Short mmCIF file of C-alpha atoms and ligand atoms in Angstrom, two decimals:
data_model
loop_
_atom_site.label_atom_id
_atom_site.label_comp_id
_atom_site.label_asym_id
_atom_site.label_seq_id
_atom_site.Cartn_x
_atom_site.Cartn_y
_atom_site.Cartn_z
CA MET A 1 0.00 0.00 0.00
CA LYS A 2 1.46 3.34 -1.04
CA LYS A 3 -1.20 5.35 0.72
CA PRO A 4 -4.25 4.54 2.83
CA ILE A 5 -7.46 4.03 0.85
CA ALA A 6 -10.38 5.27 2.89
CA LEU A 7 -13.82 3.75 3.06
CA GLU A 8 -15.90 6.85 2.37
CA THR A 9 -19.48 5.72 2.04
CA ILE A 10 -21.89 4.21 4.50
CA SER A 11 -23.63 1.39 2.65
CA ASP A 12 -26.61 -0.77 3.49
CA ASN A 13 -26.62 -4.53 3.46
CA THR A 14 -28.35 -5.75 0.31
CA VAL A 15 -27.13 -9.34 0.25
CA PHE A 16 -27.42 -11.04 3.64
CA ARG A 17 -30.81 -12.07 4.95
CA LYS A 18 -32.55 -14.46 7.33
CA GLY A 19 -31.11 -17.96 7.22
CA ASP A 20 -27.78 -16.95 5.63
CA VAL A 21 -24.70 -18.08 7.52
CA PHE A 22 -22.24 -15.87 9.42
CA VAL A 23 -19.01 -17.63 10.42
CA LEU A 24 -16.83 -16.00 13.07
CA PHE A 25 -13.25 -17.17 12.59
CA GLY A 26 -11.82 -16.48 16.04
CA GLU A 27 -13.27 -16.51 19.55
CA LEU A 28 -15.55 -13.80 20.83
CA PHE A 29 -14.54 -11.59 23.75
CA GLY A 30 -16.90 -9.05 25.29
CA ARG A 31 -15.12 -5.90 24.13
CA GLY A 32 -13.67 -7.22 20.86
CA TYR A 33 -14.18 -5.80 17.39
CA ALA A 34 -16.15 -8.89 16.34
CA THR A 35 -19.10 -7.98 18.59
CA GLY A 36 -20.03 -5.08 16.26
CA LEU A 37 -20.13 -7.27 13.18
CA LEU A 38 -22.03 -10.00 15.01
CA ASP A 39 -24.72 -7.53 16.08
CA GLN A 40 -25.33 -6.71 12.43
CA ALA A 41 -25.43 -10.38 11.42
CA ARG A 42 -27.95 -11.07 14.18
CA LYS A 43 -30.09 -8.12 13.10
CA ALA A 44 -30.12 -9.53 9.56
CA GLY A 45 -31.41 -12.82 11.01
CA MET A 46 -28.33 -14.80 9.99
CA GLN A 47 -27.46 -18.16 11.47
CA ILE A 48 -24.31 -17.68 13.58
CA VAL A 49 -21.51 -20.25 13.57
CA GLY A 50 -18.28 -19.92 15.54
CA ILE A 51 -15.05 -21.79 16.08
CA THR A 52 -12.84 -22.27 19.10
CA VAL A 53 -9.08 -22.05 19.44
CA GLY A 54 -9.39 -24.89 21.99
CA ARG A 55 -7.63 -24.97 25.35
CA ARG A 56 -4.25 -26.33 26.47
CA ASP A 57 -4.23 -28.98 29.20
CA GLU A 58 -1.51 -29.16 31.88
CA ASN A 59 0.81 -30.94 29.39
CA ASN A 60 0.22 -28.26 26.76
CA SER A 61 -1.86 -30.61 24.59
CA LEU A 62 -4.60 -28.87 22.71
CA ARG A 63 -8.10 -30.03 23.57
CA PRO A 64 -11.63 -29.07 22.50
CA LEU A 65 -13.88 -27.15 24.90
CA THR A 66 -15.55 -29.13 27.67
CA ASN A 67 -19.36 -29.28 27.60
CA GLU A 68 -19.53 -26.52 30.16
CA GLU A 69 -17.06 -24.29 28.29
CA LEU A 70 -18.89 -24.96 25.04
CA ALA A 71 -22.28 -24.05 26.49
CA GLU A 72 -20.85 -20.81 27.88
CA ALA A 73 -19.13 -19.89 24.60
CA GLU A 74 -22.24 -20.66 22.55
CA ALA A 75 -24.39 -18.57 24.86
CA ARG A 76 -21.95 -15.65 24.47
CA LEU A 77 -21.89 -16.06 20.69
CA GLY A 78 -25.59 -16.71 20.26
CA GLY A 79 -24.80 -19.49 17.83
CA THR A 80 -23.26 -22.90 17.31
CA ILE A 81 -19.56 -23.49 17.85
CA ILE A 82 -17.72 -26.16 15.88
CA ASN A 83 -15.71 -27.69 18.70
CA VAL A 84 -12.47 -28.57 16.90
CA PRO A 85 -9.46 -26.64 18.29
CA LEU A 86 -8.07 -24.06 15.86
CA MET A 87 -5.28 -22.51 17.90
CA ALA A 88 -2.87 -20.94 15.41
CA GLY A 89 0.87 -20.35 15.80
CA PHE A 90 3.75 -22.71 16.40
CA ASP A 91 4.90 -21.53 19.83
CA LEU A 92 3.66 -24.67 21.60
CA ASP A 93 4.16 -27.28 18.87
CA ALA A 94 7.15 -29.55 18.33
CA PRO A 95 8.13 -32.81 16.66
CA GLU A 96 7.25 -35.78 18.94
CA GLY A 97 9.21 -35.56 22.20
CA GLY A 98 11.16 -32.42 21.21
CA PRO A 99 11.14 -28.99 22.87
CA THR A 100 8.65 -26.35 21.69
CA ALA A 101 9.68 -22.85 20.64
CA THR A 102 8.43 -21.62 24.01
CA ASP A 103 10.67 -24.21 25.74
CA MET A 104 13.60 -22.87 23.71
CA LEU A 105 12.91 -19.34 24.93
CA ALA A 106 12.64 -20.55 28.54
CA GLY A 107 16.44 -20.74 28.77
CA LEU A 108 16.91 -17.08 27.81
CA THR A 109 17.49 -14.47 30.50
CA LEU A 110 17.17 -10.73 30.60
CA GLU A 111 20.96 -10.55 30.23
CA SER A 112 21.28 -13.05 27.39
CA TRP A 113 18.22 -12.75 25.11
CA GLU A 114 19.70 -10.14 22.76
CA ARG A 115 22.69 -12.29 21.76
CA GLU A 116 21.25 -15.84 22.04
CA LYS A 117 20.88 -17.63 18.69
CA LEU A 118 18.07 -20.06 17.91
CA ASP A 119 18.17 -23.21 15.80
CA TRP A 120 16.12 -22.13 12.77
CA ASP A 121 16.09 -25.56 11.10
CA TYR A 122 14.48 -26.95 14.21
CA ILE A 123 12.03 -24.02 14.46
CA GLU A 124 10.96 -24.71 10.89
CA LYS A 125 10.13 -28.27 11.95
CA CYS A 126 7.99 -26.95 14.82
CA GLN A 127 6.27 -24.61 12.37
CA ALA A 128 5.57 -27.46 9.94
CA VAL A 129 4.03 -29.54 12.77
CA ALA A 130 1.82 -26.59 13.74
CA THR A 131 0.72 -25.86 10.18
CA GLU A 132 -0.16 -29.52 9.65
CA ARG A 133 -2.14 -29.56 12.91
CA PHE A 134 -3.98 -26.34 12.02
CA THR A 135 -4.82 -27.24 8.42
CA THR A 136 -5.98 -30.76 9.38
CA ALA A 137 -8.26 -29.31 12.07
CA LEU A 138 -9.48 -26.65 9.64
CA ALA A 139 -10.40 -29.29 7.05
CA LYS A 140 -12.52 -30.99 9.73
CA VAL A 141 -14.15 -27.68 10.65
CA MET A 142 -14.97 -27.00 6.99
CA SER A 143 -16.56 -30.39 6.44
CA ILE A 144 -18.80 -29.85 9.49
CA LEU A 145 -19.59 -26.32 8.35
CA ASP A 146 -20.47 -27.53 4.86
CA GLY A 147 -23.25 -29.63 6.39
CA MET A 148 -24.61 -26.57 8.21
CA ILE A 149 -25.09 -24.44 5.09
CA PRO A 150 -28.37 -25.22 3.29
CA ALA A 151 -28.55 -24.77 -0.48
CA GLY A 152 -29.17 -21.23 -1.72
CA ARG A 153 -27.67 -19.44 1.30
CA ASN A 154 -25.05 -16.68 1.34
CA VAL A 155 -22.04 -17.02 3.63
CA PHE A 156 -20.06 -14.33 5.47
CA PHE A 157 -16.67 -15.36 6.91
CA ALA A 158 -15.33 -12.86 9.47
CA HIS A 159 -11.68 -13.39 10.39
CA THR A 160 -10.69 -11.91 13.75
CA MET A 161 -7.58 -13.89 14.72
CA ALA A 162 -4.58 -11.92 15.91
CA GLY A 163 -1.94 -12.83 18.43
CA GLY A 164 1.01 -15.12 18.80
CA ILE A 165 2.79 -13.85 21.90
CA PRO A 166 4.60 -16.87 23.34
CA LYS A 167 4.25 -17.43 27.07
CA ALA A 168 7.97 -17.09 27.77
CA LYS A 169 8.94 -15.18 30.91
CA VAL A 170 11.75 -13.24 29.31
CA PHE A 171 9.55 -12.07 26.45
CA LEU A 172 6.84 -10.92 28.81
CA VAL A 173 9.40 -8.80 30.70
CA VAL A 174 10.77 -7.36 27.44
CA ALA A 175 7.25 -6.67 26.10
CA ASN A 176 6.32 -4.94 29.32
CA ARG A 177 9.30 -2.65 28.97
CA ILE A 178 8.73 -1.91 25.27
CA TYR A 179 5.02 -1.14 25.57
CA LYS A 180 4.85 0.22 29.11
CA GLY A 181 8.38 1.26 30.14
CA THR A 182 9.55 4.87 30.46
CA GLY A 183 12.84 6.41 31.65
CA ALA A 184 15.35 3.77 32.69
CA ARG A 185 12.77 1.02 32.06
CA HIS A 186 12.42 1.91 28.37
CA MET A 187 13.43 -0.77 25.89
CA SER A 188 14.04 -0.45 22.17
CA SER A 189 11.57 -2.33 19.95
CA GLN A 190 14.28 -2.46 17.27
CA ALA A 191 16.54 -4.40 19.67
CA LEU A 192 13.75 -6.96 19.96
CA ILE A 193 13.25 -7.47 16.25
CA ASP A 194 17.01 -7.57 15.61
CA SER A 195 17.32 -10.50 18.04
CA ASP A 196 16.57 -14.14 17.25
CA MET A 197 13.85 -14.09 19.91
CA GLY A 198 12.21 -11.15 18.11
CA LYS A 199 12.48 -12.86 14.73
CA LEU A 200 10.76 -15.92 16.16
CA ILE A 201 7.96 -13.78 17.54
CA LEU A 202 7.45 -11.96 14.24
CA ARG A 203 7.15 -15.34 12.52
CA ASN A 204 4.56 -16.45 15.02
CA PHE A 205 2.59 -13.19 14.55
CA ASP A 206 2.59 -13.90 10.79
CA GLU A 207 1.19 -17.37 11.46
CA VAL A 208 -1.62 -16.24 13.75
CA SER A 209 -2.59 -12.81 12.43
CA ALA A 210 -2.03 -13.29 8.69
CA ASN A 211 -1.54 -16.86 7.44
CA THR A 212 -4.76 -18.02 9.11
CA PHE A 213 -6.66 -15.77 6.67
CA ARG A 214 -5.06 -17.56 3.72
CA HIS A 215 -5.83 -20.95 5.30
CA LEU A 216 -9.43 -19.87 5.79
CA ILE A 217 -9.81 -18.78 2.16
CA ASP A 218 -8.11 -21.94 0.83
CA ALA A 219 -9.90 -24.41 3.10
CA SER A 220 -13.32 -22.95 2.29
CA ALA A 221 -12.81 -23.19 -1.49
CA ALA A 222 -15.19 -26.16 -1.86
CA ILE A 223 -17.88 -24.40 0.20
CA ARG A 224 -17.39 -21.23 -1.84
CA GLU A 225 -17.75 -23.09 -5.12
CA ARG A 226 -20.85 -24.92 -3.96
CA VAL A 227 -22.53 -21.81 -2.55
CA GLU A 228 -21.79 -19.83 -5.71
CA ALA A 229 -22.98 -22.66 -7.96
CA GLU A 230 -26.26 -22.61 -6.02
CA GLY A 231 -26.64 -18.87 -6.69
CA GLY A 232 -25.36 -17.66 -3.30
CA GLN A 233 -22.51 -15.29 -2.49
CA VAL A 234 -19.49 -15.60 -0.22
CA ARG A 235 -17.58 -12.79 1.49
CA TYR A 236 -14.44 -12.76 3.63
CA THR A 237 -13.49 -9.89 5.92
CA ALA A 238 -10.53 -9.42 8.27
CA TYR A 239 -9.59 -6.70 10.72
CA GLY A 240 -6.37 -4.92 9.88
CA TYR A 241 -4.40 -2.19 11.55
CA HIS A 242 -2.19 0.22 9.66
CA GLY A 243 -2.70 3.55 11.45
CA THR A 244 -5.86 5.68 11.27
CA GLY A 245 -6.90 9.08 9.93
CA ILE A 246 -8.02 11.17 12.90
CA LEU A 247 -8.57 14.88 13.53
CA ILE A 248 -5.25 16.58 14.20
CA GLY A 249 -5.26 20.38 14.23
CA GLY A 250 -8.72 20.48 12.64
CA GLU A 251 -7.83 18.19 9.71
CA TYR A 252 -8.08 14.46 9.23
CA ARG A 253 -4.54 13.09 9.13
CA TRP A 254 -3.01 9.65 9.20
CA GLN A 255 -1.20 8.73 12.40
CA THR A 256 -0.23 5.54 14.16
CA TYR A 257 0.46 3.93 17.48
CA THR A 258 4.18 3.21 17.90
CA ASN A 259 5.64 0.61 18.19
CA TYR A 260 3.17 -1.73 16.59
CA THR A 261 5.38 -4.81 16.34
CA GLN A 262 2.54 -6.80 14.74
CA GLY A 263 2.55 -4.36 11.80
CA TYR A 264 4.54 -6.68 9.53
CA ALA A 265 1.92 -9.41 10.03
CA LYS A 266 -0.85 -6.90 9.30
CA MET A 267 0.82 -5.93 6.01
CA ARG A 268 1.05 -9.62 5.14
CA LEU A 269 -2.68 -9.90 5.90
CA GLU A 270 -3.34 -7.07 3.42
CA GLY A 271 -1.27 -8.94 0.82
CA ILE A 272 -3.34 -12.10 1.33
CA ALA A 273 -6.56 -10.17 0.65
CA GLU A 274 -4.99 -8.61 -2.45
CA ASP A 275 -3.96 -12.05 -3.78
CA ALA A 276 -7.43 -13.47 -3.20
CA TRP A 277 -9.10 -10.41 -4.72
CA ALA A 278 -6.93 -10.79 -7.85
CA LYS A 279 -8.42 -14.29 -8.20
CA GLY A 280 -11.97 -12.94 -8.03
CA ILE A 281 -12.56 -13.82 -4.36
CA LYS A 282 -14.25 -11.06 -2.35
CA ALA A 283 -11.82 -10.90 0.56
CA SER A 284 -11.35 -7.52 2.23
CA VAL A 285 -9.19 -6.29 5.07
CA TYR A 286 -10.66 -3.32 6.93
CA ASN A 287 -8.00 -1.35 8.75
CA CYS A 288 -9.67 -0.23 11.94
CA PRO A 289 -9.07 2.52 14.50
CA GLU A 290 -7.18 2.07 17.75
CA ILE A 291 -9.50 0.87 20.53
CA ARG A 292 -9.08 -0.86 23.88
CA THR A 293 -9.80 -4.61 23.89
CA ASN A 294 -8.46 -7.69 25.68
CA SER A 295 -5.76 -7.89 23.01
CA SER A 296 -4.79 -4.22 22.72
CA ASP A 297 -4.58 -3.42 26.44
CA VAL A 298 -0.93 -4.48 26.33
CA PHE A 299 -0.14 -1.29 24.32
CA THR A 300 -0.12 1.63 26.73
CA GLY A 301 -1.21 4.77 24.89
CA ILE A 302 -3.29 2.95 22.24
CA GLU A 303 -6.22 5.07 23.46
CA LEU A 304 -4.56 8.43 22.71
CA PRO A 305 -5.66 8.52 19.04
CA LEU A 306 -9.13 7.26 20.05
CA ILE A 307 -10.09 10.16 22.30
CA PRO A 308 -10.14 12.74 19.43
CA LEU A 309 -13.08 10.76 17.99
CA LEU A 310 -15.10 13.16 20.16
CA LEU A 311 -13.85 16.02 17.95
CA ALA A 312 -14.85 14.08 14.84
CA LEU A 313 -18.36 13.51 16.24
CA LYS A 314 -18.77 17.31 16.45
CA LYS A 315 -17.16 18.05 13.09
CA GLU A 316 -19.37 15.54 11.30
CA ASN A 317 -22.51 17.49 12.23
CA GLY A 318 -23.03 15.80 15.55
CA GLY A 319 -26.23 16.97 17.21
CA LYS A 320 -27.69 16.39 20.63
CA TRP A 321 -26.38 12.85 20.82
CA ALA A 322 -22.78 13.93 20.11
CA ASP A 323 -23.06 16.57 22.86
CA GLU A 324 -24.27 13.85 25.22
CA GLN A 325 -21.15 11.79 24.45
CA TRP A 326 -18.98 14.77 25.38
CA GLN A 327 -20.89 15.17 28.63
CA ALA A 328 -20.75 11.44 29.39
CA CYS A 329 -16.98 11.43 28.83
CA GLU A 330 -16.44 14.55 30.91
CA ALA A 331 -18.41 12.96 33.75
CA LEU A 332 -15.79 10.20 33.91
CA LEU A 333 -13.07 12.68 34.84
CA ALA A 334 -12.23 13.46 38.45
CA ASP A 335 -13.15 16.85 39.90
CA GLY A 336 -10.94 19.62 38.64
CA HIS A 337 -10.27 18.02 35.23
CA THR A 338 -12.02 18.81 31.95
CA LEU A 339 -12.18 17.19 28.54
CA ASP A 340 -10.46 20.27 27.17
CA ASP A 341 -7.48 19.49 29.44
CA VAL A 342 -7.39 15.95 28.04
CA MET A 343 -7.66 17.13 24.42
CA SER A 344 -4.94 19.71 24.89
CA LYS A 345 -2.55 17.07 26.28
CA ILE A 346 -3.24 14.91 23.23
CA SER A 347 -2.87 17.74 20.74
CA SER A 348 0.42 18.88 22.22
CA LEU A 349 1.68 15.29 21.97
CA GLN A 350 0.61 15.09 18.32
CA ALA A 351 2.22 18.41 17.44
CA SER A 352 5.47 17.77 19.28
CA ASP A 353 8.76 17.44 17.39
CA VAL A 354 9.14 14.07 19.08
CA MET A 355 6.00 12.56 17.51
CA VAL A 356 5.81 14.20 14.08
CA PRO A 357 8.51 11.96 12.48
CA PHE A 358 6.48 8.89 13.53
CA TYR A 359 3.48 9.93 11.42
CA ASP A 360 5.15 8.68 8.24
CA PHE A 361 2.96 6.18 6.42
CA SER A 362 5.72 4.87 4.17
CA ALA A 363 8.03 4.10 7.11
CA TRP A 364 5.44 2.12 9.09
CA PRO A 365 5.81 0.32 11.47
CA MET A 366 8.61 2.45 12.93
CA PRO A 367 10.59 1.34 15.96
CA ASN A 368 10.02 3.22 19.20
CA SER A 369 12.50 5.68 20.66
CA GLN A 370 13.18 6.72 24.23
CA SER A 371 11.62 10.18 23.82
CA GLN A 372 8.60 8.88 21.86
CA ALA A 373 7.91 6.10 24.39
CA ASP A 374 8.34 8.50 27.32
CA LEU A 375 5.90 10.96 25.78
CA THR A 376 3.28 8.39 24.65
CA ILE A 377 3.29 6.29 27.80
CA GLY A 378 3.70 9.33 30.08
CA THR A 379 0.72 11.12 28.50
CA SER A 380 -1.37 7.96 28.68
CA ASN A 381 -0.56 7.54 32.38
CA GLU A 382 -1.39 11.20 33.07
CA ILE A 383 -4.76 10.93 31.30
CA THR A 384 -5.58 7.71 33.14
CA ALA A 385 -4.85 9.48 36.42
CA MET A 386 -7.32 12.26 35.51
CA HIS A 387 -10.22 9.76 35.62
CA ARG A 388 -12.49 9.28 38.60
CA ASP A 389 -12.09 5.50 38.32
CA SER A 390 -9.35 3.88 36.26
CA LYS A 391 -11.72 1.00 35.49
CA VAL A 392 -14.30 3.26 33.82
CA MET A 393 -12.48 5.28 31.22
CA ILE A 394 -13.34 7.60 28.34
CA SER A 395 -11.59 5.10 26.11
CA ASP A 396 -14.01 2.35 27.24
CA LEU A 397 -17.00 4.42 26.18
CA LEU A 398 -15.43 5.40 22.85
CA SER A 399 -14.14 1.89 22.11
CA ALA A 400 -17.68 0.55 22.36
CA LEU A 401 -18.88 3.23 19.91
CA VAL A 402 -16.14 2.38 17.42
CA VAL A 403 -16.97 -1.33 17.66
CA GLU A 404 -20.61 -0.53 16.90
CA ALA A 405 -19.79 1.75 13.96
CA THR A 406 -17.20 -0.56 12.37
CA GLY A 407 -19.71 -3.41 12.61
CA ARG A 408 -22.25 -1.39 10.62
CA LEU A 409 -19.69 -0.09 8.15
CA ILE A 410 -18.04 -3.44 7.42
CA PHE A 411 -21.30 -5.35 7.25
CA GLY A 412 -22.83 -2.76 4.92
CA ALA A 413 -19.73 -2.47 2.73
CA SER A 414 -19.57 -6.25 2.34
CA SER A 415 -22.58 -6.40 0.03
CA GLU A 416 -20.57 -4.62 -2.68
CA PRO A 417 -16.99 -4.55 -1.37
CA ARG A 418 -14.84 -1.95 -3.15
CA GLY A 419 -11.41 -3.52 -2.77
CA PRO A 420 -9.10 -5.78 -0.79
CA VAL A 421 -7.83 -3.16 1.69
CA GLN A 422 -9.62 -0.12 3.09
CA TRP A 423 -9.22 2.17 6.09
CA LEU A 424 -12.04 3.08 8.46
CA ASN A 425 -10.96 6.54 9.57
CA HIS A 426 -12.55 8.67 12.27
CA ASP A 427 -14.56 10.72 9.75
CA VAL A 428 -16.63 7.80 8.45
CA VAL A 429 -16.89 6.27 11.92
CA ALA A 430 -18.25 9.56 13.30
CA ARG A 431 -20.64 10.02 10.36
CA CYS A 432 -21.94 6.49 10.84
CA LEU A 433 -22.55 7.02 14.56
CA ASN A 434 -24.24 10.40 14.06
CA ALA A 435 -26.40 9.05 11.24
CA SER A 436 -27.65 6.07 13.23
CA ARG A 437 -28.51 8.32 16.22
CA GLU A 438 -30.24 10.88 14.02
CA CYS A 439 -32.31 8.08 12.56
CA ALA A 440 -33.20 6.77 16.04
CA GLU A 441 -34.09 10.29 17.25
CA SER A 442 -36.35 11.02 14.28
CA THR A 443 -38.14 7.66 14.68
CA GLN A 444 -38.71 8.55 18.32
CA ARG A 445 -40.03 11.99 17.35
CA LEU A 446 -42.42 10.37 14.86
CA GLN A 447 -43.65 7.92 17.51
CA VAL A 448 -44.24 10.71 20.01
CA ALA A 449 -46.11 12.79 17.38
N1 LIG B 501 -7.86 -3.31 19.27
C1 LIG B 501 -7.41 -2.52 18.31
O1 LIG B 501 -7.03 -1.38 18.54
C2 LIG B 501 -7.43 -3.03 16.90
C3 LIG B 501 -7.25 -2.10 15.85
C4 LIG B 501 -7.31 -2.56 14.53
C5 LIG B 501 -7.51 -3.91 14.28
N2 LIG B 501 -7.65 -4.79 15.31
C6 LIG B 501 -7.83 -6.20 14.96
O2 LIG B 501 -9.13 -6.64 15.31
C7 LIG B 501 -9.12 -8.07 15.44
C8 LIG B 501 -9.80 -8.44 16.72
O3 LIG B 501 -9.01 -7.98 17.82
P1 LIG B 501 -9.57 -7.24 19.09
O4 LIG B 501 -8.66 -6.09 19.39
O5 LIG B 501 -11.01 -6.98 18.92
O6 LIG B 501 -9.28 -8.25 20.27
P2 LIG B 501 -9.91 -9.64 20.75
O7 LIG B 501 -9.01 -10.01 21.87
O8 LIG B 501 -11.34 -9.50 21.00
O9 LIG B 501 -9.71 -10.64 19.52
C9 LIG B 501 -8.54 -11.36 19.26
C10 LIG B 501 -8.91 -12.58 18.45
O10 LIG B 501 -7.72 -13.34 18.15
C11 LIG B 501 -7.95 -14.71 18.41
N3 LIG B 501 -6.67 -15.34 18.74
C12 LIG B 501 -5.74 -14.91 19.66
N4 LIG B 501 -4.69 -15.76 19.67
C13 LIG B 501 -4.96 -16.74 18.76
C14 LIG B 501 -4.27 -17.91 18.33
N5 LIG B 501 -3.09 -18.27 18.82
N6 LIG B 501 -4.85 -18.68 17.37
C15 LIG B 501 -6.06 -18.34 16.84
N7 LIG B 501 -6.75 -17.24 17.22
C16 LIG B 501 -6.21 -16.46 18.17
C17 LIG B 501 -8.95 -14.71 19.55
O11 LIG B 501 -9.65 -15.94 19.59
C18 LIG B 501 -9.86 -13.53 19.17
O12 LIG B 501 -10.85 -13.93 18.26
C19 LIG B 501 -7.65 -8.48 15.38
O13 LIG B 501 -7.33 -8.88 14.07
C20 LIG B 501 -6.93 -7.18 15.71
O14 LIG B 501 -5.61 -7.13 15.24
C21 LIG B 501 -7.64 -4.38 16.60
#
């Protein structure tokens, strides 16, 4: 991608209807992006099908969900889960009796990790074992799914998988310092990716966050051909991240969270959609705004570009409802603090000489620096401290709104997708939120009249 291609229009669903099948490819967590898309699928009356990544037992073997876990997960999803474990990544796989990649990292210490070399031939064997395990399980999932799709139905596959952080103590310490450390605790993200440990982690991110999309598209080829032969349509979507256009100094401008180590995997994900699209398959990656979820909470400061969504709500002709969001956010601040104080902290960060060089699309994902990490993490900590309760934050309220809007936008755009990679910037997110509230308010007015 040479420059971000924005999704500019808010479209309505014209394809998916009652009885069509929505397949969530990843597990559902309460705050995750997938909840927005699922809401739309439910509203359209679609049949919901999910998968599980499975669970590891005490010996690290992958197992399906127990009956109790399955019932809980199906209740959360509001659909049927195909109970065949689809954990991606090779961090806990190995040839029979051999050590896993995570075992190999267990010997590394905080003093040694930067210079320790890994046995790449052996890691490739672990990766091959994991790929075989994943694709075999996926073939099983697809044959079960095939039986769940009646003739004449349309199918929507929503990929949400992202991850791949190995549970190795040394990595968790390093990650904590990269994403949360300031001053003497700062650590360079470049040092991580220059090390063998970092290279292993990047490979695992590729496996989980990108290659799973290709496996999904490949393994569902027979379903796709059948559905299309019966007159139905098939769509694939995936959530990307590659920075977001937000209001900076009164104009929408591209910016990014730094350091987004998973960025290489996200660019690979874009490439997979482009390859599929070139073959006539409607697979689209939607690059989404920064929000706080179970997965993104590791990145301190991820919420800084989210808070200016409030400015976008006003700029995009926000009415009474947009004002209420401002008031609701202000009410979350402790006495003596205002939203204007929060906004001015964020705008001085964005305008600072420290941050400006990081807003370079072509250089993405840039490594962190001491001054950039100090400023990002420091500002985030200061804004957190301005809240009445650090468990009820402005970023929680705004994350939920972004999840709702992206669900509508992606679901609507999927009827006639425009291309393999598009960005959902704050302008279209704000327009979508304002439009849906305006619509609700005028319906209410009509009912009252
Ligand atoms: N949170 C953000 O700021 C943000 C921004 C843009 C895009 N996204 C993307 O949105 C998608 C959903 O993430 P989210 O932030 O809503 O968080 P989430 O925690 O709700 O979702 C993460 C998903 O990844 C799956 N997953 C994790 N490890 C896995 C593994 N080893 N194998 C298979 N699946 C695995 C989980 O089952 C879950 O479905 C991801 O692709 C993420 O990169 C997030």
